[in-house]
GROMACS .gro file of C-alpha atoms in nm:
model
  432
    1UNK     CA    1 -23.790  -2.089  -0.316
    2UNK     CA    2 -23.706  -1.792  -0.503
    3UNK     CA    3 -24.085  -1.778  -0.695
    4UNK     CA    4 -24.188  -1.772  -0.369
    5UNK     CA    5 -23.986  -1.515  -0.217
    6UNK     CA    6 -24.092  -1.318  -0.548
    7UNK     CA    7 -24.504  -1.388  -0.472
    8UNK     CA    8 -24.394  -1.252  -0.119
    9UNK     CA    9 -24.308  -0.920  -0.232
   10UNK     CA   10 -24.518  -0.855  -0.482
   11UNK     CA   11 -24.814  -0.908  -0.227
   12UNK     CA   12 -24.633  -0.672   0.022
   13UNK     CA   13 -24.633  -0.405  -0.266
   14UNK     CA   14 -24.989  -0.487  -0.332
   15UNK     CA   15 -25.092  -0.453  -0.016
   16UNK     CA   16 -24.910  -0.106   0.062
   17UNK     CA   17 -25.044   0.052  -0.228
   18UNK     CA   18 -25.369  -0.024  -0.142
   19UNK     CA   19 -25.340   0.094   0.191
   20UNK     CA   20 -25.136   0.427   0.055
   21UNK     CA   21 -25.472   0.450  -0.192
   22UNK     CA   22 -25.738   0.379   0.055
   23UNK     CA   23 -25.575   0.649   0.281
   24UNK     CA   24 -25.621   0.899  -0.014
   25UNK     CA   25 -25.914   0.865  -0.091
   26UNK     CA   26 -26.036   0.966   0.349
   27UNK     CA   27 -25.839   1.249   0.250
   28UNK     CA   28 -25.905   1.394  -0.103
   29UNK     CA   29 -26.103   1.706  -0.120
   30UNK     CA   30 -26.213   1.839  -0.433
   31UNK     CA   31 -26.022   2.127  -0.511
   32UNK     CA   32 -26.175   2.427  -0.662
   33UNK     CA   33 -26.011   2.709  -0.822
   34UNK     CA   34 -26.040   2.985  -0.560
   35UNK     CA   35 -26.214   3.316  -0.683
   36UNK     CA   36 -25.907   3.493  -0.453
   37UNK     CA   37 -25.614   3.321  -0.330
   38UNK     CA   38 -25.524   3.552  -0.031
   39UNK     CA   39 -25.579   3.405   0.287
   40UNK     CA   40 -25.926   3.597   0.453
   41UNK     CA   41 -25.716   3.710   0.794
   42UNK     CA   42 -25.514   3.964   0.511
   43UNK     CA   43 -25.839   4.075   0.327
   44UNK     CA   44 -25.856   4.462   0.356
   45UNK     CA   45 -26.078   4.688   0.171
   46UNK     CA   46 -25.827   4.979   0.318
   47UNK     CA   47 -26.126   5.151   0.545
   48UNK     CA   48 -26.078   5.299   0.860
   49UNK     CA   49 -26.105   5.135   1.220
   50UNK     CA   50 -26.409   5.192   1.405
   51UNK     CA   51 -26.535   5.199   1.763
   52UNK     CA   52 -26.872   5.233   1.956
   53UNK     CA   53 -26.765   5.582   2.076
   54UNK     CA   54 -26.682   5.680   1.704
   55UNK     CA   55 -26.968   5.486   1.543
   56UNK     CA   56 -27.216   5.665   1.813
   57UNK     CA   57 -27.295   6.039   1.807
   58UNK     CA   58 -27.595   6.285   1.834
   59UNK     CA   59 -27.775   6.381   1.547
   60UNK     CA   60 -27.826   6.719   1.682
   61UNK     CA   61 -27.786   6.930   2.012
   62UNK     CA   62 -28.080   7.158   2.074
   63UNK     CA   63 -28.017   7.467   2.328
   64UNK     CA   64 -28.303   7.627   2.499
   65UNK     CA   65 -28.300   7.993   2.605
   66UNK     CA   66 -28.674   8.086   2.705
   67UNK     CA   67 -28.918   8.023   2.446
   68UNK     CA   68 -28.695   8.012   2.177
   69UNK     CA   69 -28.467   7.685   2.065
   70UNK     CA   70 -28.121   7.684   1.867
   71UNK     CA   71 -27.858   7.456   1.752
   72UNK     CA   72 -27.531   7.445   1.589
   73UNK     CA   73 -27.566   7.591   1.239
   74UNK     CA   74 -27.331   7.283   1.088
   75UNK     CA   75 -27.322   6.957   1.198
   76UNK     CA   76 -26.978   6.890   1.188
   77UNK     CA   77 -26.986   7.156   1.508
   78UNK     CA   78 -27.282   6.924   1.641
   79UNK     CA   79 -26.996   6.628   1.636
   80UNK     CA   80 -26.687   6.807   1.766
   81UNK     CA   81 -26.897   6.905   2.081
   82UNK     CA   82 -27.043   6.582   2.128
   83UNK     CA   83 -26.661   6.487   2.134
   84UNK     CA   84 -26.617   6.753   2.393
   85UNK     CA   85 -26.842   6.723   2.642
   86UNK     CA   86 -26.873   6.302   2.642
   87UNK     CA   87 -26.526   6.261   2.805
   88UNK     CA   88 -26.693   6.486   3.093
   89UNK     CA   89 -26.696   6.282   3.401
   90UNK     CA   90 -27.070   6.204   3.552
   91UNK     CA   91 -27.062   6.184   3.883
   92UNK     CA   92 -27.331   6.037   4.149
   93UNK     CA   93 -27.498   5.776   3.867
   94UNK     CA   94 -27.825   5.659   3.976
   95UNK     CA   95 -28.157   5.517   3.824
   96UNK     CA   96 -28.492   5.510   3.932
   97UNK     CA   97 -28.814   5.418   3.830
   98UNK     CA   98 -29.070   5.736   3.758
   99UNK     CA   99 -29.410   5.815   3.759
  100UNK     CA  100 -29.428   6.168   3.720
  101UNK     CA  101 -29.443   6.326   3.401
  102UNK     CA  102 -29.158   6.400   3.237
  103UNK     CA  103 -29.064   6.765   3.211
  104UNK     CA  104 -29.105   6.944   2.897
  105UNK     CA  105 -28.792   6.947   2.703
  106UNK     CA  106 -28.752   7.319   2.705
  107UNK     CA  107 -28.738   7.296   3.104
  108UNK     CA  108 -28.357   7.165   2.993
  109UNK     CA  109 -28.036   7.419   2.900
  110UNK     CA  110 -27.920   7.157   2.626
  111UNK     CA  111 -28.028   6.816   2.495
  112UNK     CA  112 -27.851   6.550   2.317
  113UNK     CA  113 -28.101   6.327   2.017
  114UNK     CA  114 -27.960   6.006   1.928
  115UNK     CA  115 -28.136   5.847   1.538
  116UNK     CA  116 -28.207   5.548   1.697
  117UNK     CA  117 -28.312   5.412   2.107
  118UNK     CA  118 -27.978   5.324   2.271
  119UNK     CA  119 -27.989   5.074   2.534
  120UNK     CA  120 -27.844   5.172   2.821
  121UNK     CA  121 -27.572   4.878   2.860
  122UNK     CA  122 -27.381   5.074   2.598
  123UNK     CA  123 -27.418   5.413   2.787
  124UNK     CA  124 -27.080   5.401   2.921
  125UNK     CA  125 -26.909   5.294   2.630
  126UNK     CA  126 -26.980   5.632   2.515
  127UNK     CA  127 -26.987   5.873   2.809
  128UNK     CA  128 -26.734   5.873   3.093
  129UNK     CA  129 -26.899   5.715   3.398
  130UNK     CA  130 -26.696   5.822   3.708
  131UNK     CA  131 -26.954   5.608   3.941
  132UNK     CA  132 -26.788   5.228   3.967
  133UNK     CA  133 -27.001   4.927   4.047
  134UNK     CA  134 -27.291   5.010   3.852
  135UNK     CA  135 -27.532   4.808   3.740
  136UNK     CA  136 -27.686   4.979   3.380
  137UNK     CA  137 -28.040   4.920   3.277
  138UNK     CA  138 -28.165   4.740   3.030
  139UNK     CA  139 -28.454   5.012   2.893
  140UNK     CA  140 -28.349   5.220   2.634
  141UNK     CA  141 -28.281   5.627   2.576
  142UNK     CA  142 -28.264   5.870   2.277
  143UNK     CA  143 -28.236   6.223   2.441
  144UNK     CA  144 -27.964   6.324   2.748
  145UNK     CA  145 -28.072   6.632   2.923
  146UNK     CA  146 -27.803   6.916   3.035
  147UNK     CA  147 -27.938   7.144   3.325
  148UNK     CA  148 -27.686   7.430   3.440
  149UNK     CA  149 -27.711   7.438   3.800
  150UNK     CA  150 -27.623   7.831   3.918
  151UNK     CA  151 -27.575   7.805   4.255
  152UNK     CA  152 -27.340   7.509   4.236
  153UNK     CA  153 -27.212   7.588   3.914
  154UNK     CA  154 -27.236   7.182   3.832
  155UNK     CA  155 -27.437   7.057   3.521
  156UNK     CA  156 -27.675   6.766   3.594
  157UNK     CA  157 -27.712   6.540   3.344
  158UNK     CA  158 -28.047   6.294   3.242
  159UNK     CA  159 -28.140   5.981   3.081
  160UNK     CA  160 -28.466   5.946   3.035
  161UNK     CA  161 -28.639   5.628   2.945
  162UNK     CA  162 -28.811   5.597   2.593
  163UNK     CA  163 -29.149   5.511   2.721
  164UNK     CA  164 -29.078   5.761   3.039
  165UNK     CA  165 -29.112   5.477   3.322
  166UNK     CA  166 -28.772   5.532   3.417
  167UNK     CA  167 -28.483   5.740   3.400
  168UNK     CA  168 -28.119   5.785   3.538
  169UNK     CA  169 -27.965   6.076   3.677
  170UNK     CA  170 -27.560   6.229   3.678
  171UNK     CA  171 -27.399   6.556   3.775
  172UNK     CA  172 -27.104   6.721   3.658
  173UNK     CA  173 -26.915   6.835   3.913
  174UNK     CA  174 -26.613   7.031   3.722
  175UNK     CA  175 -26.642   7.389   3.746
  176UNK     CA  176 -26.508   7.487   3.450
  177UNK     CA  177 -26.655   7.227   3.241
  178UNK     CA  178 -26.993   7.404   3.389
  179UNK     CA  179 -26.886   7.754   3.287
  180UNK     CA  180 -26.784   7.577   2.919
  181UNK     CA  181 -27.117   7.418   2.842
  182UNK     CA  182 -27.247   7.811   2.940
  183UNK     CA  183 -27.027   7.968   2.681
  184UNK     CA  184 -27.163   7.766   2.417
  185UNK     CA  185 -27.552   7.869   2.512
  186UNK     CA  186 -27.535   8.187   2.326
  187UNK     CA  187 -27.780   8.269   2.050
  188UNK     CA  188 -27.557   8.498   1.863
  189UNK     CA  189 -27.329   8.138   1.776
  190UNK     CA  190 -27.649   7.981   1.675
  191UNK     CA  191 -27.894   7.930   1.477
  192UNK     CA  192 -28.241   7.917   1.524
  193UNK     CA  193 -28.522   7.640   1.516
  194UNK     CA  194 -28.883   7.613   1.423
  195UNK     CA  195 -29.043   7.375   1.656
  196UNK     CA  196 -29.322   7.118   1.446
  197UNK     CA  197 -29.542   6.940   1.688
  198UNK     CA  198 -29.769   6.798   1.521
  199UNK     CA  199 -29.602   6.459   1.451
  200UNK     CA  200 -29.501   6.169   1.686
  201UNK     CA  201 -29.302   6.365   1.858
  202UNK     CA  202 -29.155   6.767   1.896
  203UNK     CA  203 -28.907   6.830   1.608
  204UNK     CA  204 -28.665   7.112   1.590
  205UNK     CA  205 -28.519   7.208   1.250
  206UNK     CA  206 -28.388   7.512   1.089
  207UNK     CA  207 -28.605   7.765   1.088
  208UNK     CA  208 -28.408   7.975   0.791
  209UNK     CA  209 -28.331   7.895   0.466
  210UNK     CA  210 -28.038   7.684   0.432
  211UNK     CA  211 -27.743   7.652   0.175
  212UNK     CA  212 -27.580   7.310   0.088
  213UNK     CA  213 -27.336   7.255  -0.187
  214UNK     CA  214 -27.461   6.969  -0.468
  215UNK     CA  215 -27.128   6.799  -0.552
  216UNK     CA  216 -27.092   6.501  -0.831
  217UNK     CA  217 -26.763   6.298  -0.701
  218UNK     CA  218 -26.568   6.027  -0.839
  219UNK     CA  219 -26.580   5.649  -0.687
  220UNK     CA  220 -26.345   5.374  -0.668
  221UNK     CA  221 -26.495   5.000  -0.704
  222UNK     CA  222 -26.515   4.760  -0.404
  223UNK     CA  223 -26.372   4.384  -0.572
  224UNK     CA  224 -26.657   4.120  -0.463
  225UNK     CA  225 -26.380   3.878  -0.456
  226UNK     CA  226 -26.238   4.077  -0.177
  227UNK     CA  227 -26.632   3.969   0.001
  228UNK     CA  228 -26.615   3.677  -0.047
  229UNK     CA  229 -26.271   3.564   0.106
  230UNK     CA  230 -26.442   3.744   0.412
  231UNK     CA  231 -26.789   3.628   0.396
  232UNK     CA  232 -26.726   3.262   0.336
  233UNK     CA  233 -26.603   3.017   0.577
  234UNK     CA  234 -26.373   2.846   0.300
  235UNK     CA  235 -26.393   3.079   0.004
  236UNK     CA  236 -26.188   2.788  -0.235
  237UNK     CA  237 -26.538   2.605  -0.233
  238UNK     CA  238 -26.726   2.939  -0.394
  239UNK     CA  239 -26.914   2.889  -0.731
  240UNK     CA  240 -27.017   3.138  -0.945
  241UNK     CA  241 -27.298   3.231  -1.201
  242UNK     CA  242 -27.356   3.536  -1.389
  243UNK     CA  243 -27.737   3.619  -1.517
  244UNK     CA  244 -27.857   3.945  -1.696
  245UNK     CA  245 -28.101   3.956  -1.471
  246UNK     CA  246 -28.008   3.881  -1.102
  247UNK     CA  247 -27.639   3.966  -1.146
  248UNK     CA  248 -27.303   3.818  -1.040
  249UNK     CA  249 -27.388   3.557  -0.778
  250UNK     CA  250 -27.107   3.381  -0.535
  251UNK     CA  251 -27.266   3.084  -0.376
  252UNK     CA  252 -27.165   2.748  -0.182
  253UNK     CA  253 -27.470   2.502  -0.096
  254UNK     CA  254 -27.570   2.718   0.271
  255UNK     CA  255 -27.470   3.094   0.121
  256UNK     CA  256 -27.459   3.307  -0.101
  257UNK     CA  257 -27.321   3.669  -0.227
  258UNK     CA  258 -27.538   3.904  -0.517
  259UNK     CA  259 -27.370   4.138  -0.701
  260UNK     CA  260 -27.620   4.422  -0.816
  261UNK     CA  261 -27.684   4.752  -0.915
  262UNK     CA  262 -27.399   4.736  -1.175
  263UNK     CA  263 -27.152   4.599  -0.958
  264UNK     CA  264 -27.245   4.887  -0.691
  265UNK     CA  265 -27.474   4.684  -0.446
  266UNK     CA  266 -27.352   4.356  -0.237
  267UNK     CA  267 -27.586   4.157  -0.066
  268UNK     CA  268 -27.524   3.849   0.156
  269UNK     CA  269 -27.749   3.602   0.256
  270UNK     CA  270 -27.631   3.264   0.496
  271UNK     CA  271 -27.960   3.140   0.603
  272UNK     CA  272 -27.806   2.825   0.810
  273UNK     CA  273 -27.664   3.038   1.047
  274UNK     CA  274 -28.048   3.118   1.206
  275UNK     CA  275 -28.107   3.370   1.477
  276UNK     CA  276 -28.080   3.134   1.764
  277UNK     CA  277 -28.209   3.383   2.036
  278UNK     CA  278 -28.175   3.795   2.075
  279UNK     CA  279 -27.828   3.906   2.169
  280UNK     CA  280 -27.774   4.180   2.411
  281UNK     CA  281 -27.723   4.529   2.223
  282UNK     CA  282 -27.385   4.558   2.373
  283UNK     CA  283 -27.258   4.237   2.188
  284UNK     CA  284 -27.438   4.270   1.866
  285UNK     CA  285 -27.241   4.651   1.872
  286UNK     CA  286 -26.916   4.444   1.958
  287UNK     CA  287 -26.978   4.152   1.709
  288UNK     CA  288 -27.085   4.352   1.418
  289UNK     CA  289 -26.798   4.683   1.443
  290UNK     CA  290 -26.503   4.377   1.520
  291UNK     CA  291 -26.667   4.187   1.195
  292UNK     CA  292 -26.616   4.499   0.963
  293UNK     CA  293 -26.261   4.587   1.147
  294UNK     CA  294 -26.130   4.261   1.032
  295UNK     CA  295 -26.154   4.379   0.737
  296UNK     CA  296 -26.118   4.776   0.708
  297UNK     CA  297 -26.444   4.774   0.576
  298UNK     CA  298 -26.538   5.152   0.728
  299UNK     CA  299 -26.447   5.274   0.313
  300UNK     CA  300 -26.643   5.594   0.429
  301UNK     CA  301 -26.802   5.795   0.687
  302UNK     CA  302 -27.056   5.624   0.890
  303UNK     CA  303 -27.272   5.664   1.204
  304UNK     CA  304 -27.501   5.418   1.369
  305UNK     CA  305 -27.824   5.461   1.203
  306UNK     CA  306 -28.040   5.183   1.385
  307UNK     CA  307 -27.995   4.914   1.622
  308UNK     CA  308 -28.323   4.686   1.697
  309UNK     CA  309 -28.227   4.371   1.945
  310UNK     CA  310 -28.515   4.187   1.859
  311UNK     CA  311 -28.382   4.086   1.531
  312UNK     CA  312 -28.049   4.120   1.577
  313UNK     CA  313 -28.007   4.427   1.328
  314UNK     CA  314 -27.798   4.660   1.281
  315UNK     CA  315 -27.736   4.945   1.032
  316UNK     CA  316 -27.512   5.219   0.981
  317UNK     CA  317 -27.604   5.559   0.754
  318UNK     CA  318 -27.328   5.725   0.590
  319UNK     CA  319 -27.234   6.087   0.617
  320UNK     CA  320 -27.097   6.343   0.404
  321UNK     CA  321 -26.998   6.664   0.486
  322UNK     CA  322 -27.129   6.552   0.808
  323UNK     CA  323 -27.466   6.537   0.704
  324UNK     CA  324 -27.680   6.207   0.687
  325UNK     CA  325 -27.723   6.077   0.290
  326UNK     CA  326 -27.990   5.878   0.235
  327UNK     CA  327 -28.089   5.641  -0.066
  328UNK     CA  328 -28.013   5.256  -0.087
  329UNK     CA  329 -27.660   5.289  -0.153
  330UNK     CA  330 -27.591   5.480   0.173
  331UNK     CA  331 -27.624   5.248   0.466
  332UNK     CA  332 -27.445   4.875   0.574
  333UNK     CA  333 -27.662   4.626   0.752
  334UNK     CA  334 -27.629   4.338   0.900
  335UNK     CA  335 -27.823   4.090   1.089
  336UNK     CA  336 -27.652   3.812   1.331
  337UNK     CA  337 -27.703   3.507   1.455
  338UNK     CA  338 -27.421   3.329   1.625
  339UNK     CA  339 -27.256   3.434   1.281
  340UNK     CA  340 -27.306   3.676   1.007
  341UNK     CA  341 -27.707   3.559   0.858
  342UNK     CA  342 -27.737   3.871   0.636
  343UNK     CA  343 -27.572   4.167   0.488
  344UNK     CA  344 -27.563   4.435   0.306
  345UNK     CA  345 -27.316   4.741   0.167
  346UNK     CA  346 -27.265   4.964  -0.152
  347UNK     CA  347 -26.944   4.799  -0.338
  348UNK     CA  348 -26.754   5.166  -0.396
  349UNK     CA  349 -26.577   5.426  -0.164
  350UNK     CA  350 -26.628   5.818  -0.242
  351UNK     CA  351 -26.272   5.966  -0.399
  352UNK     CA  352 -26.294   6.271  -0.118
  353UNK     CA  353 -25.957   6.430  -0.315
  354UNK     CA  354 -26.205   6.411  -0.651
  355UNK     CA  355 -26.493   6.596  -0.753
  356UNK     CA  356 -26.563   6.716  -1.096
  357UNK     CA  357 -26.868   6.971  -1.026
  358UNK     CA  358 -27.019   7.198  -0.725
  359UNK     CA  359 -27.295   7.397  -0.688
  360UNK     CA  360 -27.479   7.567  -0.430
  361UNK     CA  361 -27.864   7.531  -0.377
  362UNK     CA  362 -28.079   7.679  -0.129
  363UNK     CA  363 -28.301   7.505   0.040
  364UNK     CA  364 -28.682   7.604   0.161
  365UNK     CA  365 -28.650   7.748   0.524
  366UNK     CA  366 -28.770   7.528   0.795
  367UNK     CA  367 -29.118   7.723   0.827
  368UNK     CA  368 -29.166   7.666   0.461
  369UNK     CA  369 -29.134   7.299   0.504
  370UNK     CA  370 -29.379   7.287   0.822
  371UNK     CA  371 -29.669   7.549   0.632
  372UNK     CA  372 -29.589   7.285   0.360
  373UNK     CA  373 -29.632   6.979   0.553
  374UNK     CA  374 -29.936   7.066   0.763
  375UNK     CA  375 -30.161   7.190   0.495
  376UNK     CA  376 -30.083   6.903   0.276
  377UNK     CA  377 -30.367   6.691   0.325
  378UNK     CA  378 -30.157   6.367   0.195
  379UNK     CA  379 -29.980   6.328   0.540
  380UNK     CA  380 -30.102   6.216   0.868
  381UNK     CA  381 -29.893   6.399   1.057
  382UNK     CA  382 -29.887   6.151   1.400
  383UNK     CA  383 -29.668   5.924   1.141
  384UNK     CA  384 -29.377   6.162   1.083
  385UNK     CA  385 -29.130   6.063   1.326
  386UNK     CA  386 -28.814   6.309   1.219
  387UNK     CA  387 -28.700   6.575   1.004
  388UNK     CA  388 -28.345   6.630   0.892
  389UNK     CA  389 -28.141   6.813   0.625
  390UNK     CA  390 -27.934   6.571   0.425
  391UNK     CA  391 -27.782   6.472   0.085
  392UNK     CA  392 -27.999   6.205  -0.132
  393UNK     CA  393 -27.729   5.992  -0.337
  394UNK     CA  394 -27.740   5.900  -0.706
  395UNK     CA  395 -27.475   5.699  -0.836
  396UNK     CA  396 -27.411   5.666  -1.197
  397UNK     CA  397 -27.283   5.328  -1.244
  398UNK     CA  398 -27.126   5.358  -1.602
  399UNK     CA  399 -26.950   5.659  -1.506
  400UNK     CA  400 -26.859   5.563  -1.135
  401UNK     CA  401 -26.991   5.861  -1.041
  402UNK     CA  402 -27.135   5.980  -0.718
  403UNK     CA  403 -27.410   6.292  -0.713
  404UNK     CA  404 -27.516   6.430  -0.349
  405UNK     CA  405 -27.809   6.624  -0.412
  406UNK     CA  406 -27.894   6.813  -0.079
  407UNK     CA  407 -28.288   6.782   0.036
  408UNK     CA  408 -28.553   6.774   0.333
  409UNK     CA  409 -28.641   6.438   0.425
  410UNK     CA  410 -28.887   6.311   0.698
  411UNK     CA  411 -28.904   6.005   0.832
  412UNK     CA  412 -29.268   5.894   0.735
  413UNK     CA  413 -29.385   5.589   0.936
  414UNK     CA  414 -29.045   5.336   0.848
  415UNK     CA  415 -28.933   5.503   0.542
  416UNK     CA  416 -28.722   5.816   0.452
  417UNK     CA  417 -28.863   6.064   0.179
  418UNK     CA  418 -28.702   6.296  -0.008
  419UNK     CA  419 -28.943   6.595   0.026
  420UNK     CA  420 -28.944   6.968  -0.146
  421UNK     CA  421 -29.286   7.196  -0.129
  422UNK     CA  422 -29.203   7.243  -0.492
  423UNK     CA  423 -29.155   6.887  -0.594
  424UNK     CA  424 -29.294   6.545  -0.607
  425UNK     CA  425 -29.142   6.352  -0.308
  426UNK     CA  426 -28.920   6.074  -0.418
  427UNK     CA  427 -28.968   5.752  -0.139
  428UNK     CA  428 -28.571   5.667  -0.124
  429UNK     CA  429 -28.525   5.393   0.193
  430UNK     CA  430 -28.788   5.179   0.364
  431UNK     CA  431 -28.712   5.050   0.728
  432UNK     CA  432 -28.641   4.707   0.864
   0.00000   0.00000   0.00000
């Protein structure tokens, strides 16, 4: 009785440790050594917070007096009256179709040029719509027109279409934002443009000689590891390799993270999350600026630089001193799908308080740079799309230093090139 009593429990121990062992083995997951242990909701890379009105400005305001054209000698002034005059109230918002031809821009007291088409869902998430129940467009602007209306003393305000089928029409009602907007149409405050239109489009630059300051500036690194508890769903899963030639890569069996340029470039690819369909400008703006917030990722000063819905990209340019900076460590893009498919940022912020050298350099005047373009029988001129002052960036990797180099660069077709009449042109950014 009691060698049976004995076979009894021994079976009932058998049998519950095979239970407890079957039950562990549903649940075991392999458990990698995480390349960072914080949690991705605490990831910061100790940026700033963004927002579509902060993200979205004018790269230049153009004032018309007669025949002749002027704008704001530094574009820092071009942004604080952007800031100004977008929190004044439009009034009487209506759109129409159009089949008359679009007046000249000189016709207009002021315009507004956006760098990229914006589509007009996202209009009044940067200018103060007074008119409720409106139903925005879905074509796309890059200009806003200012007219000063005298006899009213009211500003009316237009959007005009891209391809010019349509357009949409606002008034300012406040007097004294009227008599402000007057104030600032003074050439004596200005500075003067030389009109080239002989490309895609009419371009206003500088029509003096203008003097930037080359600066070399000290960097601090970006950590990948800080990436990739970001970028991947469960970062504890993350493998890495290391090859002279391709880099530092992160990967899991559906993404993966490069490290290049010396540690200085990051580029994310997670081709299982496919573009399912085109998402509406408004909420690839919304999805990609929360994305970066999540993370403080802003590290330096950047402005929406392109937005194209058909592929669900996005990118934004960094500025310094205000002005663009161009090169392939200046810009972050992304491209989304239901989730992040692709992206890609420099892995270093600019020390602002640190800069070991400065310099002036003068650059050739704007009619220098048009005599130069037109009689130089390389460029077809219909393919130069822009023209903008700017700084070119060269970063020294060994020395984590930054160089902005101030140039002339026109947009040539897709790509940005570094021009000077008295040098060979360096090609520094192709398009999407």
């Amino acid at each position: 009785m009691k060698f049976e009593t004995v076979k009894t429990v021994i079976l009932i121990v058998l049998i519950a440790t095979s239970l407890l062992l079957t039950f562990g083995m549903w649940n075991y997951q392999p458990n990698y050594k995480s390349l960072n242990n914080s949690p991705a909701n605490a990831t910061s890379l100790n940026g700033s917070e963004e927002f579509i009105w902060t993200l979205i400005e004018p790269n230049q305001a153009i004032f018309h007096i007669g025949n002749h054209h002027y704008g704001f000698s530094n574009p820092h002034d071009c942004s604080s009256f952007f800031q100004e005059i977008k929190d004044w109230g439009l009034n009487d918002f209506t759109t129409e179709d159009t089949t008359v031809e679009a007046d000249s821009p000189s016709d207009y007291d002021m315009e507004l040029r956006f760098p990229t088409p914006l589509p007009m869902e996202v209009m009044d998430g940067i200018f103060k719509l007074n008119t409720s129940n409106v139903d925005l467009p879905t074509w796309s602007f890059e200009e806003v027109y200012y007219s000063l209306n005298e006899d009213s003393q009211t500003v009316s305000v237009e959007f005009l279409s891209i391809d010019g089928r349509a357009k949409a029409t606002a008034v300012i009602e406040e007097k004294n934002f009227y008599e402000l907007l007057q104030s600032y149409i003074d050439p004596v405050d200005l500075m003067e443009l030389a009109l080239f239109n002989e490309g895609a489009s009419d371009i206003y630059i500088p029509k003096d000689k203008v003097s930037l300051s080359r600066q070399t500036k000290t960097v601090s690194p970006i950590e990948p590891n800080d990436l990739v508890d970001v970028l991947f769903q469960d970062p504890s899963i993350v493998r890495q390799s290391t090859s002279s030639n391709r880099g530092i890569t992160y990967f899991t069996d559906s993404s993966q993270l490069r490290v290049t340029q010396g540690g200085a470039l990051m580029e994310f690819v997670s081709p299982a999350g496919d573009i399912a369909e085109p998402l509406f400008a408004e909420d690839l703006l919304n999805k990609s600026i929360a994305h970066i917030n999540s993370y403080s990722g802003w590290t330096d000063d950047y402005k929406l630089m392109d937005i194209n819905v058909n592929y669900n990209y996005i990118s934004y340019q960094m500025h310094y001193l205000s002005y663009p900076v161009f090169g392939q460590f200046s810009t972050l893009e992304q491209i989304w799908g239901q989730r992040l498919i692709e992206y890609q940022r420099p892995l270093f912020r600019i020390d602002n308080d640190n800069f070991l050298n400065e310099n002036t350099v003068e650059l050739s005047s704007g009619e220098d740079i048009i005599y130069y373009l037109t009689s130089d029988s390389n460029y077809e001129l219909e393919n130069i799309k822009d023209i903008q002052l700017g700084y070119q960036l060269n970063y020294k990797s060994s020395e984590r230093l930054a160089v902005f180099d101030p140039s002339w660069f026109i947009l040539y077709g897709s790509d940005w090139i570094a021009i000077n009449p008295y040098e060979e042109e360096i090609n520094l950014q192709g398009g999407d």
